[in-house]
Structures are given as structure tokens and as C-alpha cells.
Tab-separated table of C-alpha atoms in Angstrom:
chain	number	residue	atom	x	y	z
H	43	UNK	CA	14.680	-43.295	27.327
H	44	UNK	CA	12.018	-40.908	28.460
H	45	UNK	CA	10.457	-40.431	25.354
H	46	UNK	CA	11.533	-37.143	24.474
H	47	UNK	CA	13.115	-36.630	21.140
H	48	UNK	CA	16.961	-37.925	20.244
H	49	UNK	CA	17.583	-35.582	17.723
H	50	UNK	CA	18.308	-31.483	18.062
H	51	UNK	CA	15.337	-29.510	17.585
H	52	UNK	CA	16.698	-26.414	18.248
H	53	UNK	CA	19.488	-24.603	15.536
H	54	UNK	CA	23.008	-26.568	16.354
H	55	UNK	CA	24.562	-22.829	16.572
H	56	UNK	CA	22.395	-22.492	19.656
H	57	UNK	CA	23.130	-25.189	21.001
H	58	UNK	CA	26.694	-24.463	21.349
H	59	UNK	CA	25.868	-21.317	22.918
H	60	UNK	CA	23.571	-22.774	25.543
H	61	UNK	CA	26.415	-25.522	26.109
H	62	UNK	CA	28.947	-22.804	26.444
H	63	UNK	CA	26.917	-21.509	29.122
H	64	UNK	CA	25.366	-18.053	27.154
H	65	UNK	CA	22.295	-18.269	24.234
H	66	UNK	CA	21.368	-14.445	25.639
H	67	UNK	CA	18.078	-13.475	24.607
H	68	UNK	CA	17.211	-15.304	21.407
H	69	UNK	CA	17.866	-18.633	22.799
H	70	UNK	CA	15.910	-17.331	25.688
H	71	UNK	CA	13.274	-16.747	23.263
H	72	UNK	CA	13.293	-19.534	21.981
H	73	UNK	CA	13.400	-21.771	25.062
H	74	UNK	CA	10.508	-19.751	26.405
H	75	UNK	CA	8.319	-20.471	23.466
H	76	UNK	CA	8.613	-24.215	23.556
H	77	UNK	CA	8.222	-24.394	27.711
H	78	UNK	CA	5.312	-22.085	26.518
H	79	UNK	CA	4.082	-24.709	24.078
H	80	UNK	CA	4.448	-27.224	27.085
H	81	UNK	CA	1.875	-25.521	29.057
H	82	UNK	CA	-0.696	-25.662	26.174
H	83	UNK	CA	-0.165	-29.234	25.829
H	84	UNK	CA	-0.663	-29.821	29.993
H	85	UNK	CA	-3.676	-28.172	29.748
H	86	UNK	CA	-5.055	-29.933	26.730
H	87	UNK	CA	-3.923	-33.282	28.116
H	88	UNK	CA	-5.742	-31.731	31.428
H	89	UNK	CA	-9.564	-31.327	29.606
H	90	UNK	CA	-8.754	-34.723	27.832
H	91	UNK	CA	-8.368	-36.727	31.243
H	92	UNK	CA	-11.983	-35.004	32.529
H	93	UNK	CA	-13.738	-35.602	29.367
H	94	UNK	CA	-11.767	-39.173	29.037
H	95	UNK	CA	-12.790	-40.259	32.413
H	96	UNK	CA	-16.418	-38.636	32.789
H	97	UNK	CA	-14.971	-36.460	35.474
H	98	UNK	CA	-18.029	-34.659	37.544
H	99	UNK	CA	-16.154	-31.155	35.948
H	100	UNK	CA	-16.262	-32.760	32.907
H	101	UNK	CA	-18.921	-29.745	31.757
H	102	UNK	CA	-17.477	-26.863	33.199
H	103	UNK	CA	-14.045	-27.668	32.249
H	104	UNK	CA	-14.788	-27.837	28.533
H	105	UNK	CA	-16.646	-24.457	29.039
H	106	UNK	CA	-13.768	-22.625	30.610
H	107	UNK	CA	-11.813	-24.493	27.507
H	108	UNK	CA	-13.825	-22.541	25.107
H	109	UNK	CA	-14.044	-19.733	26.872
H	110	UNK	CA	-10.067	-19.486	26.093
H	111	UNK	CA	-11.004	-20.382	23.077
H	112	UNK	CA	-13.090	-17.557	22.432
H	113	UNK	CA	-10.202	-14.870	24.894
H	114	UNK	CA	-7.941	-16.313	22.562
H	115	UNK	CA	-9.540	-14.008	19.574
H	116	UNK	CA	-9.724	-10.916	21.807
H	117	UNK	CA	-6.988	-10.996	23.950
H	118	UNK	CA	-4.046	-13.499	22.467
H	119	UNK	CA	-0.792	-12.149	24.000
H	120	UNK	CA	-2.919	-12.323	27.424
H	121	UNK	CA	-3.999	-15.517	26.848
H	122	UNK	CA	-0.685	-16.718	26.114
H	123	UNK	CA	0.594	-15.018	29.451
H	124	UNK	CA	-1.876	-16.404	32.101
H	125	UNK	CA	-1.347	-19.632	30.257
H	126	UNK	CA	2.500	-19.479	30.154
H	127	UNK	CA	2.208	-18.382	33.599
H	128	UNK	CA	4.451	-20.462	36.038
H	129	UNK	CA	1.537	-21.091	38.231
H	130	UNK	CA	-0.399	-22.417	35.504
H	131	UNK	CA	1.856	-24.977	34.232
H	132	UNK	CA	2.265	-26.301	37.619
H	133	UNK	CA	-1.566	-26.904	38.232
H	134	UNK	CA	-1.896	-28.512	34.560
H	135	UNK	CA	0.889	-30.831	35.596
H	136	UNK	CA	0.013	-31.421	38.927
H	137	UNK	CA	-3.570	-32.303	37.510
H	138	UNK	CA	-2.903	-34.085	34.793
H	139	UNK	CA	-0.422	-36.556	37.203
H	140	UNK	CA	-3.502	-36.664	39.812
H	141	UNK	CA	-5.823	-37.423	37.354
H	142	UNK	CA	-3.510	-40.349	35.944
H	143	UNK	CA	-3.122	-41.615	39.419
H	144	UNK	CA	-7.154	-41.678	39.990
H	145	UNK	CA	-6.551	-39.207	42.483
H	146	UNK	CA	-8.620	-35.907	43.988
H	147	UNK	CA	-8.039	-32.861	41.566
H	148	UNK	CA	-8.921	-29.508	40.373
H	149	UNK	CA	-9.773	-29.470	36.753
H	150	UNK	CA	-11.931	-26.966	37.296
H	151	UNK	CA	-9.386	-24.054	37.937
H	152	UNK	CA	-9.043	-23.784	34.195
H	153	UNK	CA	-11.892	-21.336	34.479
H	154	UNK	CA	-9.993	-19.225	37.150
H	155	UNK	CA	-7.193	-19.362	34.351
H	156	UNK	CA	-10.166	-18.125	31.856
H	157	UNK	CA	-11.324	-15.512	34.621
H	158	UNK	CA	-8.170	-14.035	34.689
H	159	UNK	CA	-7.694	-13.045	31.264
H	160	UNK	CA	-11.038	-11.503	31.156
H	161	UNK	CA	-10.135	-9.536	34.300
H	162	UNK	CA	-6.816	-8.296	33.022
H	163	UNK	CA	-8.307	-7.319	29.606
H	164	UNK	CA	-11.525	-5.866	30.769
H	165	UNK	CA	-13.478	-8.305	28.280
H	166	UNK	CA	-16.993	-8.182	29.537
H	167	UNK	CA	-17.906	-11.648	30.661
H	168	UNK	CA	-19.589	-13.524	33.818
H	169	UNK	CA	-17.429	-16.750	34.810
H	170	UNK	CA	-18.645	-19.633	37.282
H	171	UNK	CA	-15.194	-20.017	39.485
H	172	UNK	CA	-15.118	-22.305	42.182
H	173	UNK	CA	-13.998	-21.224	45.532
H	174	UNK	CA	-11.764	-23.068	48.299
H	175	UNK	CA	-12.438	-23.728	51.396
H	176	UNK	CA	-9.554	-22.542	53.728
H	177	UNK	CA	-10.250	-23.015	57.450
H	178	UNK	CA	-13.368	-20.180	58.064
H	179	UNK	CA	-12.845	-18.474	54.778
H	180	UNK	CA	-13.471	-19.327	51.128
H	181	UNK	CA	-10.858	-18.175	48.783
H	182	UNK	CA	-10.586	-17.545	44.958
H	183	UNK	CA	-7.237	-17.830	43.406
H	184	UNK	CA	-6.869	-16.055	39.840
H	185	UNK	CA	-3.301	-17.331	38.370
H	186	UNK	CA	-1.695	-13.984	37.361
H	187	UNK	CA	-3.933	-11.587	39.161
H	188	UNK	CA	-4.800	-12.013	42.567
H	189	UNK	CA	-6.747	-13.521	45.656
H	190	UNK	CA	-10.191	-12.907	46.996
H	191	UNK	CA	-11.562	-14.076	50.305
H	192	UNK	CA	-14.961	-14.950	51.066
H	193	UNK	CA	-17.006	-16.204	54.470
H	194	UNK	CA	-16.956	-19.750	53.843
H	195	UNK	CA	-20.223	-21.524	53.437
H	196	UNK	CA	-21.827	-23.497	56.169
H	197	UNK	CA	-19.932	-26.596	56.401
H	198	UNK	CA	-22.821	-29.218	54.815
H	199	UNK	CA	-24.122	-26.749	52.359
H	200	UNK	CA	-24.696	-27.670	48.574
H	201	UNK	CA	-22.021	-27.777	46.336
H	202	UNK	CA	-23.247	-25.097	44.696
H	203	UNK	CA	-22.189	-22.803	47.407
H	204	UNK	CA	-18.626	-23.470	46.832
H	205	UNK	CA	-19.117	-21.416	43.249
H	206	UNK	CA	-18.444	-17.694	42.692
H	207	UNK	CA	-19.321	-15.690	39.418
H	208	UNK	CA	-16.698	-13.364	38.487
H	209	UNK	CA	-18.194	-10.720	36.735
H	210	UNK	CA	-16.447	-8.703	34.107
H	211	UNK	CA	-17.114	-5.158	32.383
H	212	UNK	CA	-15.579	-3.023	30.827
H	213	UNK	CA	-14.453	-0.591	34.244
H	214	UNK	CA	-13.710	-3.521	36.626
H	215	UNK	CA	-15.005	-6.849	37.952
H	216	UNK	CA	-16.690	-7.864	41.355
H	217	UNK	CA	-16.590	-11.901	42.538
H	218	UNK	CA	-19.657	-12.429	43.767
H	219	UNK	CA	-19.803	-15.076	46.490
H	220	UNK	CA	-22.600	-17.411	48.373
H	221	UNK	CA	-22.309	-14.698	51.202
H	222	UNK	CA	-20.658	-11.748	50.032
H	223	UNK	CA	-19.201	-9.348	47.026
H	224	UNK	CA	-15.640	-9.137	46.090
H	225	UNK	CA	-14.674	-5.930	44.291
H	226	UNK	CA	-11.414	-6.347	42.059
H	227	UNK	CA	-9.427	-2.682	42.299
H	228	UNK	CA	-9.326	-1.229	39.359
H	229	UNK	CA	-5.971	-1.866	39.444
H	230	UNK	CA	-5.549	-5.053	39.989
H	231	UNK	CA	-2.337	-5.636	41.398
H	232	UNK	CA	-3.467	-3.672	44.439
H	233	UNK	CA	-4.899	-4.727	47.406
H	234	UNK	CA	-8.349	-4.391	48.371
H	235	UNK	CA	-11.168	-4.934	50.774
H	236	UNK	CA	-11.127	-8.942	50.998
H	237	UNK	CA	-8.615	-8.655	47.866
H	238	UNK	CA	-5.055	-9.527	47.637
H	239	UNK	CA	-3.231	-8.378	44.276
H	240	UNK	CA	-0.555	-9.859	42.522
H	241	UNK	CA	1.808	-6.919	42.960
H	242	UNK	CA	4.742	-6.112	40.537
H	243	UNK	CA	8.806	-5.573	40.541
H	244	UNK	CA	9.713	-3.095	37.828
H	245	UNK	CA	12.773	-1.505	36.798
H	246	UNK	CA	14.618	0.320	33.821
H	247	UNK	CA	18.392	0.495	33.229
H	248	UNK	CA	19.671	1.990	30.237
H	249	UNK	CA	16.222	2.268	28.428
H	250	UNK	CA	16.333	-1.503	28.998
H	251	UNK	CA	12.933	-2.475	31.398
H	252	UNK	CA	12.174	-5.516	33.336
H	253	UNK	CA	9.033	-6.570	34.986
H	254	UNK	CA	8.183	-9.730	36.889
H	255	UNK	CA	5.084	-10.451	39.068
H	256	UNK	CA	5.883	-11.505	43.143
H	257	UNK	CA	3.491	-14.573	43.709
H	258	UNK	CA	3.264	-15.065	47.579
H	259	UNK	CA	-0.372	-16.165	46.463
H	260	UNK	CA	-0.949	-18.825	44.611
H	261	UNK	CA	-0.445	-22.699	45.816
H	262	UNK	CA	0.857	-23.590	42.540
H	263	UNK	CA	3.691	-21.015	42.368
H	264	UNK	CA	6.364	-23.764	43.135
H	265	UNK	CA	6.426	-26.895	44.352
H	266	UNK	CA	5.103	-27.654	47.919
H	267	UNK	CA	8.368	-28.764	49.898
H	268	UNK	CA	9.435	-25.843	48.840
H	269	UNK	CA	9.903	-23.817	52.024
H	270	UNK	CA	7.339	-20.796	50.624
H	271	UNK	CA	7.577	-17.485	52.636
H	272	UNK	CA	4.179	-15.923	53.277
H	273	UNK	CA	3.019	-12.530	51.679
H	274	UNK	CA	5.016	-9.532	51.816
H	275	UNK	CA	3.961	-6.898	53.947
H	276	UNK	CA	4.053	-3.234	52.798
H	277	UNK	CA	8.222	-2.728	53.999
H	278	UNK	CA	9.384	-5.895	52.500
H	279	UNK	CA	7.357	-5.278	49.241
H	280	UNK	CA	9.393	-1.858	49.281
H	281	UNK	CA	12.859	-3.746	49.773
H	282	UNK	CA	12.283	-6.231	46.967
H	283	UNK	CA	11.936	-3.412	44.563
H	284	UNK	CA	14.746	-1.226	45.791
H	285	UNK	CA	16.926	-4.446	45.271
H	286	UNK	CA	15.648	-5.367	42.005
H	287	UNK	CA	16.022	-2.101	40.286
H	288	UNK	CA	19.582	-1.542	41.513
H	289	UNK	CA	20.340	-5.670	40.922
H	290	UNK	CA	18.946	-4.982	37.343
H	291	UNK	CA	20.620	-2.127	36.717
H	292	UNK	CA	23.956	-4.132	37.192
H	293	UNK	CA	22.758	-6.947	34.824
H	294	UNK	CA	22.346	-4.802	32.472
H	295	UNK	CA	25.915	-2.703	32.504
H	296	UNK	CA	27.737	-5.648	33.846
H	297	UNK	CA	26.096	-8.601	32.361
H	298	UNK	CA	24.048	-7.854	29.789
H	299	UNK	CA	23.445	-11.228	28.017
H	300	UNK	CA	22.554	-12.863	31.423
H	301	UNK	CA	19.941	-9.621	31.489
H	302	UNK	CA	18.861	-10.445	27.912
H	303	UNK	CA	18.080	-13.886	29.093
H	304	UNK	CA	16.769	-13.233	32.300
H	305	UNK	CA	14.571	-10.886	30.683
H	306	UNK	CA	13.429	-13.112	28.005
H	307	UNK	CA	12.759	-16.039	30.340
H	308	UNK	CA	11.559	-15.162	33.939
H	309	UNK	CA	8.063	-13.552	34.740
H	310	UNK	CA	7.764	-14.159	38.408
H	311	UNK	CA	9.633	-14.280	41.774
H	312	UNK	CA	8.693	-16.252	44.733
H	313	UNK	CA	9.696	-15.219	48.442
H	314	UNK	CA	11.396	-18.056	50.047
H	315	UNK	CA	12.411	-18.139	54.070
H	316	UNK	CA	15.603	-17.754	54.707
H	317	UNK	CA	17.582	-21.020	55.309
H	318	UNK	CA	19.633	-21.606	58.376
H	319	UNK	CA	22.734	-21.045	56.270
H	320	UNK	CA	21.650	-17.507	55.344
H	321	UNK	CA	20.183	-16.932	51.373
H	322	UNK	CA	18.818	-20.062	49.301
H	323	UNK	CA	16.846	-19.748	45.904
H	324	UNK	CA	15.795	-22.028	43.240
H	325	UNK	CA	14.017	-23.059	40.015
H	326	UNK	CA	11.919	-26.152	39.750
H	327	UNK	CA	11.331	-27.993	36.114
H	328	UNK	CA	7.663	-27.475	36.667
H	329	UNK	CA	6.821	-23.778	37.003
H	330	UNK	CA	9.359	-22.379	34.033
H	331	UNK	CA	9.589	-18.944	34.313
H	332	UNK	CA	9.837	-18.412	38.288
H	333	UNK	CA	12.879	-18.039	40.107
H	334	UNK	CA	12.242	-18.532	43.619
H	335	UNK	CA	14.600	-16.499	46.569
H	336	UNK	CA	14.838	-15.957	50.256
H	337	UNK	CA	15.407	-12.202	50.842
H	338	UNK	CA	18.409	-10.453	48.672
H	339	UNK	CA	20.376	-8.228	50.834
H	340	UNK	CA	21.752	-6.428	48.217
H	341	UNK	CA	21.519	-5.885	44.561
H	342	UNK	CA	24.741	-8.199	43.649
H	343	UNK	CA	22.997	-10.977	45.619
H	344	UNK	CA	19.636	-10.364	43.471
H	345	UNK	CA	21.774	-10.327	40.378
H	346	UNK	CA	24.224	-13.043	40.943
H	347	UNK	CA	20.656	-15.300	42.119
H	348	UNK	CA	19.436	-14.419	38.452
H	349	UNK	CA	22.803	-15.637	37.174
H	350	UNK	CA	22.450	-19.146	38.956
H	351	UNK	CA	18.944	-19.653	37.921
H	352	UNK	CA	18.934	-19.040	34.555
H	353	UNK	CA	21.240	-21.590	33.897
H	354	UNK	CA	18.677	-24.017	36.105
H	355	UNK	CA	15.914	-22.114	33.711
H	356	UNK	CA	17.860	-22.933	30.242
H	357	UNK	CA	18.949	-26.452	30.913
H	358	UNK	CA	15.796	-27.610	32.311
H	359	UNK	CA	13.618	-26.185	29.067
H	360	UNK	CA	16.813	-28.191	27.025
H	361	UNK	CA	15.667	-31.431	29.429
H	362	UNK	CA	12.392	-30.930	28.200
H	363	UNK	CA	13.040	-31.281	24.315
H	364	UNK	CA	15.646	-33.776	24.255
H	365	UNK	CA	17.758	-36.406	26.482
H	366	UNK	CA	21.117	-35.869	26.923
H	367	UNK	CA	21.815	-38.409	29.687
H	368	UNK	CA	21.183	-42.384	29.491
H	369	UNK	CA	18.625	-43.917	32.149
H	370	UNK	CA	20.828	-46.243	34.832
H	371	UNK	CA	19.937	-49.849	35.152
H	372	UNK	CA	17.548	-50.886	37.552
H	373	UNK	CA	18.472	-50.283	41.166
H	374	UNK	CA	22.382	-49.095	39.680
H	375	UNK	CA	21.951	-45.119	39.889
H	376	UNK	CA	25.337	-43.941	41.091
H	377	UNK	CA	25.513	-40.631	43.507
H	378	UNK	CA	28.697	-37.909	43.229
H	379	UNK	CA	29.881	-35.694	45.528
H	380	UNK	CA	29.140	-31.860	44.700
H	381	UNK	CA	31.183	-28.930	45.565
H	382	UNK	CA	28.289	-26.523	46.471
H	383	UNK	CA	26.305	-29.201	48.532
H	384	UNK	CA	26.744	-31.125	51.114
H	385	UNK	CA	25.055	-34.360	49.752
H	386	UNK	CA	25.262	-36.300	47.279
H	387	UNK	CA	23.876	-35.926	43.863
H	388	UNK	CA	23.040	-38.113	41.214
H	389	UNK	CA	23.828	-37.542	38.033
H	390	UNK	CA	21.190	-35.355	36.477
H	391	UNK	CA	21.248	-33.095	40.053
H	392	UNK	CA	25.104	-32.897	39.194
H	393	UNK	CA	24.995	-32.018	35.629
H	394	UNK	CA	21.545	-28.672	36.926
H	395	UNK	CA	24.565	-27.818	39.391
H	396	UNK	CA	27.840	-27.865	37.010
H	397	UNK	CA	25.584	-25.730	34.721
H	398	UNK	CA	24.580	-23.421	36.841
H	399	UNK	CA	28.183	-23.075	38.711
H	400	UNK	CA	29.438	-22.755	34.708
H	401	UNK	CA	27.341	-19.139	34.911
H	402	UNK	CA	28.480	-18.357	38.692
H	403	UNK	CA	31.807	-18.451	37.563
H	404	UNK	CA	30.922	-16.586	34.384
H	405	UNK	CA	28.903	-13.677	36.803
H	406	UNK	CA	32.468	-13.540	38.920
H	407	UNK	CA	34.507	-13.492	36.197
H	408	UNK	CA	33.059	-10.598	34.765
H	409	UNK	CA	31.946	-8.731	38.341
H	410	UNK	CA	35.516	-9.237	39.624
H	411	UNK	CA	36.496	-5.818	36.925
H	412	UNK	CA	33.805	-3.622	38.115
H	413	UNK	CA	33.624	-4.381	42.062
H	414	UNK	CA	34.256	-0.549	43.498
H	415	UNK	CA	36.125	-2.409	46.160
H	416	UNK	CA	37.361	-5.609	44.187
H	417	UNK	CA	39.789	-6.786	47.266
H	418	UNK	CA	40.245	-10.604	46.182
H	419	UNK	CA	36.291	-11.859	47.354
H	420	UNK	CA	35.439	-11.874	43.891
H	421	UNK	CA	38.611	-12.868	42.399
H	422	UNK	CA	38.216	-15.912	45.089
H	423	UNK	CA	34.440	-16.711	43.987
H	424	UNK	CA	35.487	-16.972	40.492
H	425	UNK	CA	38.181	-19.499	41.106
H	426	UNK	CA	36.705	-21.205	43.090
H	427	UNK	CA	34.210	-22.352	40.342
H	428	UNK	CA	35.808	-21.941	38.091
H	429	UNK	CA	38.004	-24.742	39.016
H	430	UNK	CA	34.927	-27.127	40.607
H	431	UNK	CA	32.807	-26.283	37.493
H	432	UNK	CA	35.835	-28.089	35.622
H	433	UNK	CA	36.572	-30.970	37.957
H	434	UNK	CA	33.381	-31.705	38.179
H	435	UNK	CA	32.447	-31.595	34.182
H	436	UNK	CA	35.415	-34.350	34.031
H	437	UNK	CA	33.646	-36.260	36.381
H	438	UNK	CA	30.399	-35.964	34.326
H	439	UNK	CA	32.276	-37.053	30.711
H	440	UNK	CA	34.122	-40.109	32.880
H	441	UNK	CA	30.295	-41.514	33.832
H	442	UNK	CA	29.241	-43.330	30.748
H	443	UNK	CA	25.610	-42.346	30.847
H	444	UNK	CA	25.811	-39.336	28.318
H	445	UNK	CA	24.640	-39.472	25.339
H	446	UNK	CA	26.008	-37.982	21.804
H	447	UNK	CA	24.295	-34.334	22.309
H	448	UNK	CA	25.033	-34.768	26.248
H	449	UNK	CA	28.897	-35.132	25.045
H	450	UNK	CA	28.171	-32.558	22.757
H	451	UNK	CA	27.052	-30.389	25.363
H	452	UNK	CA	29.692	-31.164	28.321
H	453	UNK	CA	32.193	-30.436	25.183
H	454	UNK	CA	30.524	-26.866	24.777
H	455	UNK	CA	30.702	-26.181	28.816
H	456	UNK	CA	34.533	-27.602	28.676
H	457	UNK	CA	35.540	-25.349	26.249
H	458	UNK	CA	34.121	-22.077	27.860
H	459	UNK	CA	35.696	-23.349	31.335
H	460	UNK	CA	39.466	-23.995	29.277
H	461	UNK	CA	39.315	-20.380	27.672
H	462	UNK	CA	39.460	-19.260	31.332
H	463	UNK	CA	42.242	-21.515	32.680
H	464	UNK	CA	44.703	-19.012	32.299
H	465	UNK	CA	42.852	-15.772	33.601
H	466	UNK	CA	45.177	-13.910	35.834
H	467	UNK	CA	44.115	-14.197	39.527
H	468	UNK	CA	45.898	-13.264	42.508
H	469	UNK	CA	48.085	-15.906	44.107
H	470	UNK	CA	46.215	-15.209	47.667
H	471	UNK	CA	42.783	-15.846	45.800
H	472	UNK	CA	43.723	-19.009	44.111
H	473	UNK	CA	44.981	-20.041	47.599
H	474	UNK	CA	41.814	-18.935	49.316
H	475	UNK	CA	39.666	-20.739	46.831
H	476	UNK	CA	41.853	-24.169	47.171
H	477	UNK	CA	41.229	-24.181	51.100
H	478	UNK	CA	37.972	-23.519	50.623
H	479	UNK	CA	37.768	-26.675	47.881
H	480	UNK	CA	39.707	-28.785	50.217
H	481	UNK	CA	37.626	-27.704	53.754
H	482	UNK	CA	34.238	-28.730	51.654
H	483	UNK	CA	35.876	-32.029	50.657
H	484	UNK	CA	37.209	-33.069	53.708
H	485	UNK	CA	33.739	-32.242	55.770
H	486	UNK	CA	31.916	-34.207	53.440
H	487	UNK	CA	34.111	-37.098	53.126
H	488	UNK	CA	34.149	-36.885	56.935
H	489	UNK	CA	30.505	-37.223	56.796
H	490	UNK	CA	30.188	-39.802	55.524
């Protein structure tokens, strides 16, 4: 076992829910809290390695510690933000793994983390940041807010150099470099002169609003083989938002628990490049709270990409409080085939795509009734998995390797996919979606 706990933490009446594929926003709620309480402890286990292993940060880490420390009285829903931040919770666990491994880290972004909060709150402060070194420029990443870009220093100079003072008062902030000034726009998610802002997605359907930041900015936004778009320029920045008010607005009349989770659980998107195959997206375990896309053509693309990651979102924070799978034997970890991919998976990869398929089908389901020209697309998508959500949940029970709240749990996700069996569909879309099945199942066994 990894460790984690064997018993439920959560209320059992949740658990059901999330099983069932649903929870909608106070399960969200919930969930977010405890990833929430996960990035506190990454970044306490963080300033323990330095201090532990007389790290040369070792000072300025503990520094930028109390600084929070202090934010925390001022400012404590910001604090809690930049810290719950997905960016932030992947550079506490990416450090805290380095450090383990007695390899190169950053420790010292914590005070960038500290910067930040002053910056958003206007809490008068001056904070020593250090700076990057990116080819001929120097660069200052602020986890929630923005990047600044400096002329590097000579390459031999003192370490020194490499350090910027943010400065913070109460009508803005200035970064003040080894060989020039940074001003911070007053508002922040702006650009400026040698300033890049963290820019925002907002929308408001039926006096419900939403709000996420885009990160194209920060390295710690998702994990690096993740293929990462570059920043948006000024048209594509315009298309995202177009998209994501309209895609809200159909969360919200069409879907509105997905909405209520979605809400409750993402704060950030993060442009992917589009894949050969046309739209990809995904959420990674590490950065909770971002839901990273290629492009969305359209607002039912947007919405139904919410729809799938959510369910990545949910289960993941689940992974992260309790087991519900057994480890394999050494060397005996057994790989299934997977209706939406085209390799094989093992088991914990096939039980993240079941789950999320579990609220595809859900999104189709429901979308299928309000389609202004239904034709039998969605009444295909739905079927279709519908029926390999179910086949492959079978599959999952059949493995041996689940524990009593991972039975528990398939249980909760067969009984939401049996109160659908017998949803009228037209005959022509159950056929479609069965040739579909079968085309995926014979080009996979054929490759083989």
C-alpha cells in the first residue's frame, strides 16, 4: 500500500455520489479543500528538506515562510489562493522529490509565492525574488500573477545579481532588477513594458459566474511532457473567452451539477497544441485545479472538455486520500485494452479513463435533448460510452486488485451505467456506435 489511509474520510453519502459519477459542488468543495490542504503540506515538507539538509536557501526560504506567515493575517483567502494555486503545488512537489533525490532545486521560489500575494493585495512590502536566467534575458515568475523580463546579468557575475526586490505599496509594485526596473500594471493581469500578466476567462450564465486564470506562463503549470502551447496572442486570447462564456453558459442550463463542480474545483486553463488527431486536453494528479486543452472550436467542445476532466479532477483528489486499488506483485502489472486509446493501460490509467468516459456519457446523455440539430451524433456519442464505460467497469471488478472501497466505488459507477441500459436510442445510433466499438477493437488488436 502507498500509505494513504484505508478507511473513508470523506461522508459515505458522498462517496456514492462521486462513485456514481456526480458529488456537484459540495463534494467539489470538499475535494478542493483537502487537495488544498495537500499543497500546504508540500510546501511545509519543502522548507523542512532546506532547513533539514542545510540547503544554501536555507535562510531565505524560512523568510519567505514567515513572510506567509505574516500575509496569512492580512490577506488569508489570497494566501490560500496563490498557495492552492495549480502552479504552486507542482513546484512544492517537484521540489520536495528533487530535494529527496539530492538533486538541483528551487526552494527559493517560495518567496515569488510570498511576492505574489503582496502584489495582488497591495500589502506594502519589499521581497528579495530570485530571477532566472533564460538565454539573454532574466525572468521573474510570480505563480498567480505574471512574468517580468529583465537583461540578464553578465554571465560570471555574483550571485547576487541573479536577485530582484519586488517592491510593494499600496498603488502598485515595480521589480527592480541588477540592470533594470520592472513596473507591475496596475492591473495586473495586463501586459506591460517587459511584463506579461496572467490574463483571465470570465463569464456569467444565469447570475451564475465563473472565472479561471490562462497560465501560458509559468513552468510549473503542468507537467513538462506535456506538449505546452506558447502564450496567446491578442486574437486567440479573444477566442478563448468567446468559447468559454458561451461553453459556460451551456454548463450551466444543460449541466448544471458538472458546472457546480467545475466551478468549485478548477481555477486555471492551460493552452495545449493541437495533436495530430485534432483536440486533446488533460489533468495531471500534480497541479489540481488546471484543466489543460488544445484550442476548443466551439463552446460544446469547451464544455464537454470540462465534463471529461472533472471526473480526472474528482478521482484523482479521491486517489489522494485513500487507495482503492491493490499494488501488483513485483514485475506482474497487467495492461488492458481501452476503448478511447490506442494503447494499453494499466489498471489505474483504466480505472482515470472508465471514470471519466462514466461523465462523457453522462454530458451526451443529457446534451442529446437539447442539441438544436440532435440528428443521431449525440445519440451515437452517448452509446457509444455508454456501453464501453460498462464493458470496461466489468473488466475492472474481474481484476482482483480492488480493494473494499474500490468495489464499493466500481459498484456506485455500475449502478449509474445500469439505470441507463434501457434509454431509448435510435436503432441507426446504436448501430453506428457498435461499428465504431468494433473498428477500434479490431485496429488495436491488429496492432498488436
Amino acid at each position: 500500500m502507498s500509505g494513504r489511509p484505508g478507511r473513508l474520510l470523506m461522508p459515505p453519502e458522498m462517496f456514492e455520489a462521486l462513485a456514481r459519477g456526480g458529488g456537484g459542488a459540495a463534494a467539489g468543495r470538499w475535494l478542493a479543500a483537502a487537495e488544498k490542504g495537500k499543497h500546504l503540506l508540500l510546501v511545509r515538507a519543502a522548507v523542512e528538506a532546506v532547513t533539514a539538509g542545510g540547503h544554501p536557501s536555507t535562510g531565505p526560504v524560512r523568510g519567505a515562510y514567515r513572510l506567509l506567515t505574516d500575509l496569512q493575517g492580512r490577506a488569508p483567502r489570497t494566501v490560500d489562493d496563490v498557495l492552492a494555486h495549480p502552479a504552486t503545488g507542482g513546484w512544492a512537489l517537484d521540489t520536495v522529490r528533487r530535494m529527496a533525490r539530492g538533486e538541483p532545486a528551487a526552494p527559493e521560489r517560495l518567496a515569488c509565492v510570498a511576492a505574489a500575494v503582496a502584489i495582488r493585495e497591495r500589502i506594502p512590502r519589499t521581497v528579495a525574488v530570485p530571477m532566472e536566467r533564460r538565454g539573454g534575458l532574466g525572468t521573474l515568475m510570480l505563480p498567480s500573477v505574471g512574468r517580468a523580463f529583465f537583461d540578464a546579468p553578465e554571465p560570471g557575475s555574483p550571485p547576487g545579481d541573479a536577485t530582484c526586490l519586488v517592491r510593494v505599496h499600496a498603488t502598485g509594485a515595480e521589480i527592480v532588477g541588477p540592470r533594470s526596473t520592472v513596473t507591475v500594471p496596475r492591473d495586473h493581469t495586463r501586459d506591460g513594458d517587459a511584463w506579461q500578466g496572467m490574463r483571465r476567462l470570465s463569464a456569467t450564465a444565469e447570475g451564475v459566474p465563473f472565472q479561471v486564470l490562462v497560465d501560458d506562463l509559468d513552468e510549473h503549470r503542468f507537467p513538462p511532457e506535456a506538449p505546452l502551447a506558447p502564450r496567446l496572442d491578442g486574437a486567440e486570447a479573444a477566442h478563448w473567452q468567446a468559447v468559454f462564456q458561451e461553453a459556460w453558459k451551456l454548463l450551466v442550463l444543460r449541466h448544471r451539477a458538472v458546472a457546480e463542480e467545475v466551478r468549485t474545483m478548477t481555477t486555471v486553463l492551460t493552452p495545449l497544441r493541437g495533436g495530430a488527431a485534432g483536440g486533446s486536453s488533460a489533468t495531471s494528479r500534480e497541479t489540481f485545479g488546471c484543466v489543460a486543452t488544445s484550442r476548443p472550436p466551439d463552446a460544446t467542445a469547451l464544455a464537454l472538455t470540462f465534463a471529461h476532466e472533472i471526473q480526472h479532477a474528482k478521482l484523482a483528489a479521491i486517489l489522494d486520500l485513500v487507495d482503492l486499488i491493490e499494488p501488483p506483485a513485483p514485475g506482474a502489472e497487467t495492461l488492458f485494452y481501452a476503448p478511447w486509446r490506442e494503447d494499453p493501460r494499466p489498471i489505474g490509467g483504466l480505472l482515470h479513463g472508465a471514470y471519466a468516459h462514466l461523465g462523457v456519457a453522462a454530458f451526451w446523455r443529457r446534451q442529446r435533448h437539447h442539441d438544436d440539430e440532435p440528428g443521431l451524433a449525440s445519440h451515437v456519442e452517448f452509446t457509444r460510452w455508454r456501453d464501453a464505460t460498462a464493458q470496461t467497469v466489468e473488466v475492472l471488478a474481474g481484476s482482483d486488485r480492488f480493494n473494499r472501497l474500490g468495489l464499493g466505488f466500481l459498484a456506485g459507477m455500475r449502478s449509474a451505467l445500469g439505470e441507463w441500459r434501457d434509454d431509448a436510442v435510435p436503432a441507426a445510433a446504436v448501430a453506428s456506435a457498435r461499428a465504431a466499438a468494433e473498428t477500434h477493437r479490431a485496429r488495436w488488436s491488429d496492432a498488436r
